[in-house]
Structure formats: C-alpha cells, structure tokens
Amino acid sequence: MTTPDRRPVRVRMAPSPTGSPHVGLARTALYNWAFARHHGGTFVFRIEDTDKARNTEESYDSLIDLMQWLGLSWDEGVVVGGAHGPYRQSERTEIYADVLARLRESSYTYDCFCTNDEVEARRKASGSKVMGYDGFCRELSDEQRSAFEAEGRSSIVRFRMPDGSITWDDLVRGDITFETEHVPDFALCRANGDPLYTLTAPVDDATMEITHVLRGEDLLSSTPRQVALFDALKELGVAKETPAFGHLPYVMGEGNKKLSKRDPQAHMALYREQGFLPEGLLNYLALLGWAIAADRDVFSLEEMVEKFDIKDVNPNPARFDLKKAEAINASHMRLLSIDEITHRVLPFLKEAGVVGDPVTDADAQMLELAMPLVAERINKLTEAAPMLGFLFVDEADFERDPADVAKLLDETGRGVVQASYDALSGLHEWSTAAIEEALRVALIEGMELKPRVAFGPVRVAVTGKRISPPLFESLELLGRERSLARLQSALA
C-alpha cells in the first residue's frame, strides 16, 4: 500500500516512559506493527520523553523489554537507529526549536502573555462554559504588546486555529468533522520555551515522514489541532503530507469503564509474570477490536499480518475478558512442541526453585521425562512449577497441601494409602503399567472403590496435592524408594 503521493507506508508507536506499559499501549503497538507488515511498510518505534517530571529510565527499559518480549520488532527507532533519528524527543530539542522559530515568523502563530488565572477569570466573567483559551492575545496591538513586555511578562507561542471546520476520513470511523470554534488556539511551548506534545508529536510525524497515525480514541479530540498544524508545516516545508489518522476503540474493564493504568489487569508485566505466552497474549489483544473471521479466535501473528485491514477494526469499545485471554493462551500452549514448552517453562521452574541454575544433569533428565505428563494440562507457564515440584524436591522438604490432606487423608483415605503401599511394595517391575495394574487390583477390585475415590488419597500422599500429573506415570518417575517412603509417611 502507498499513500496518494506514492510514498510507502510508515507508521509509528510513540509511548511515553511513564509507569508500567499497559494493555491499551500493547494493542496499539500490535495494530501498527501488523498494518506495517501487511503493507510491506516501515514500523517506527520512538519515545516521547519531554515530560521530565514523570519520565523514568526504568519505564523506558520496560517499554523496550516489552516490545522485544512480544516480538513486535521495529525497523527504525530507539536501539536500532535509522535515517530519521534521534528517536527520543529529549534528543530532538534543536529540531523543535527550529520549527518553533519558523512558525513564529509565520501568520499561523502568535505570542500569548495571558496567565491561567486571567483566562479563567475572563471565562467566569463572560459566563462561558467553553474551556480553553479565549483568543485574547490573537490581535494584540503594538501598544498592548509593549505594555506586557514592560511588565516583564513572559510569553508562549499559540497556534491560530483557522475559521470554519476540519474534516478527515478516519481509517476506523469514517468522516469526522470538528467546528474550529470549539477547538481553542493551543500552546506549542511552555513559558521557558520547552516544546509541548502539541508541537513535538506532529513535528516528529512530519520529519519522520509518517504516513498513517493509528492511535487510541482518547486522542481523537486533539486531531483537529494536528491537522491544522500540518497545513502550516507543509507550507513551511517541514512536512510533505498530512498523515491519515485512525482512532482505535477504547479497551474497557469492569463496570463499563475504560481500562485505566490503575486497574491491576491493565499492566502487561502482570501477564508475563503469570506465564502467558507472548503469541497467546497478542492473539487476544488483536481481538480487542478486530477479528480474523467471524467463527475463529485462535490465529498466529503471521496469519494476522496476512489478513489485517485497519478498516475492519470495530470502532466500538472492546471489553477485556481475562477468562477469554487465558483460554486463547491455553490454545497456543497446545500448539507448542514438548521441547518448546520445556524451554519456555524452564525460567519459571528456576525462579520457583524447582530446579537449580544451572540445571543439573539429573534434573534435566527428570524434566525431559516429566514434561510430556503436564504439557497438555498447563494453560500458563507458571502452572508447571506447582505440578512438577514433587518430583524435584528433597525428601526432607517435601510437604503436602494441608487442605488436601484434611479432605482426602482421613481415616478412610489412610486405609486406601495402606492398601496401596501393600500392593506396590511387592512389585518386581516398577513401571507405569505394573503400577496401574497393582493399584487397580488392590483398590478398585479388592476394596470396590470408584477410581476417583481410590486414587485421590494416593495422589495426595505421593505428590502432596489433589491435582497432579497422571498418577501411575508420576509414581514411575518418582521411583520405588521415594514412592513407598511417601506412602508410608502419609500413614504416620
């Protein structure tokens, strides 16, 4: 895809390094990335860090780490460089100063000497309900300007919004029109000359030749200002064209409220810590406003790239459903090979202390044998550690879940464990098949128990929990000596 002047697609992701990266940010990054890849274009990743009071290097590092973990590789930007850098706004001050100076020499801007208190006082005196600047300094006389300067007042540069209306064909929402009488003249810099977002974002888009701006719906109200500013930047030779805009739907949380940074489920780091797969999480985020097909929810990033069309994005708010996110992730877990699941689970096993770092040869061998038993049972990577821990723990540290013990190792349960110990202690061959046969004969035929009742106490006795990998295979992996010792200790 190319723009009307035949320029190839260039899109950008431009987060601020403030706080923890959130779900909405990741969804926006995904749509931009997929749009660029679908059209064979360029994905630019830059950082908007002019807010010195709130920006942190920790947040910047977490943004880079998140994008790399998700696999949303960028073609230009921080870390990788490119022809349109620097890619951090804090390193582009000379660019903004130059554009601001050129704007001040044009008829598109004017100097404003008003204080916020004066603007508010005039609004109250007039009875106006319109918030924002009232244009008081738009047509200052030379005498008025001289008087303000004589008082020692500093000024800011305001952009002069044109009369009439501004319309654009939104890539998600169709034609949108704003009457400029409802869009006050806006500041381009602070009193000390530091540029504001209202200037830096459009200048970055212009100088980086961004062709399409795909961003959240919360920024829609600022678009008329950017469209008007682009007209000025084009006349000044800073911009070639005004980019096409597309405003993505809100992501909603509980109670029909927009998912905010204060909501625990909004933070992307949480899902990584909980053992979500990046491809599973991205699959779900894609569904927050877009679908590959009416009857299909699970797909790969490659399939998304092939099918993604920004015009198919639903403009209505999308609700974040944790249960569905987990179900989508589980589906992606099933698509991985045993080797790949083992590779991805290993860091979580190390963190939980199930295996050491580095992994010993004995533990590596046990893990190779055990992972096939749990691969089909875990829906997130973190679930492997509590399922497999009983195989790796030192016997002196082995513990049983008190609630499961109370429920299943009562007098009846201990009778089942005793019968199991008697049946297994005489086995000549310690194999899954021999273990299963011995227990079925002793518990189901001999004690006439149903399988659920028969094997529950045994499971708690040897694994410590009601929920574990398959029992007979677990006993084989645990070995004769440890299995019998745990059955015996459960009787104490």
mmCIF file of N, CA and C in Angstrom, residues 7 210-211 226-227 230-231 234 239-245:
data_model
loop_
_atom_site.group_PDB
_atom_site.id
_atom_site.type_symbol
_atom_site.label_atom_id
_atom_site.label_comp_id
_atom_site.label_asym_id
_atom_site.label_seq_id
_atom_site.Cartn_x
_atom_site.Cartn_y
_atom_site.Cartn_z
ATOM 1 N N ARG A 7 4.078 7.394 -1.566
ATOM 2 C CA ARG A 7 5.053 7.066 -0.530
ATOM 3 C C ARG A 7 4.684 5.740 0.109
ATOM 4 N N ILE A 210 5.902 10.037 8.607
ATOM 5 C CA ILE A 210 4.870 9.077 8.980
ATOM 6 C C ILE A 210 3.652 9.276 8.074
ATOM 7 N N THR A 211 3.154 8.190 7.523
ATOM 8 C CA THR A 211 2.041 8.274 6.568
ATOM 9 C C THR A 211 0.691 7.969 7.201
ATOM 10 N N GLN A 226 -3.885 18.826 15.149
ATOM 11 C CA GLN A 226 -2.754 18.305 14.391
ATOM 12 C C GLN A 226 -2.952 18.488 12.887
ATOM 13 N N VAL A 227 -4.183 18.299 12.429
ATOM 14 C CA VAL A 227 -4.462 18.502 11.002
ATOM 15 C C VAL A 227 -4.173 19.946 10.618
ATOM 16 N N PHE A 230 -0.465 20.605 10.612
ATOM 17 C CA PHE A 230 0.191 20.016 9.436
ATOM 18 C C PHE A 230 0.071 20.915 8.221
ATOM 19 N N ASP A 231 -1.042 21.623 8.087
ATOM 20 C CA ASP A 231 -1.161 22.565 6.966
ATOM 21 C C ASP A 231 -0.056 23.610 7.035
ATOM 22 N N LYS A 234 3.369 21.968 6.261
ATOM 23 C CA LYS A 234 3.542 21.740 4.822
ATOM 24 C C LYS A 234 3.954 23.029 4.124
ATOM 25 N N ALA A 239 6.763 19.401 6.521
ATOM 26 C CA ALA A 239 6.011 18.177 6.231
ATOM 27 C C ALA A 239 5.735 18.072 4.736
ATOM 28 N N LYS A 240 5.704 16.840 4.251
ATOM 29 C CA LYS A 240 5.334 16.606 2.858
ATOM 30 C C LYS A 240 3.823 16.472 2.700
ATOM 31 N N GLU A 241 3.226 15.691 3.594
ATOM 32 C CA GLU A 241 1.788 15.446 3.542
ATOM 33 C C GLU A 241 1.238 15.316 4.954
ATOM 34 N N THR A 242 -0.068 15.502 5.099
ATOM 35 C CA THR A 242 -0.738 15.207 6.355
ATOM 36 C C THR A 242 -0.984 13.709 6.420
ATOM 37 N N PRO A 243 -0.588 13.053 7.496
ATOM 38 C CA PRO A 243 -0.827 11.607 7.566
ATOM 39 C C PRO A 243 -2.308 11.285 7.673
ATOM 40 N N ALA A 244 -2.666 10.069 7.315
ATOM 41 C CA ALA A 244 -4.026 9.572 7.542
ATOM 42 C C ALA A 244 -4.135 9.164 9.003
ATOM 43 N N PHE A 245 -5.297 9.457 9.611
ATOM 44 C CA PHE A 245 -5.500 9.144 11.023
ATOM 45 C C PHE A 245 -6.521 8.029 11.192
#
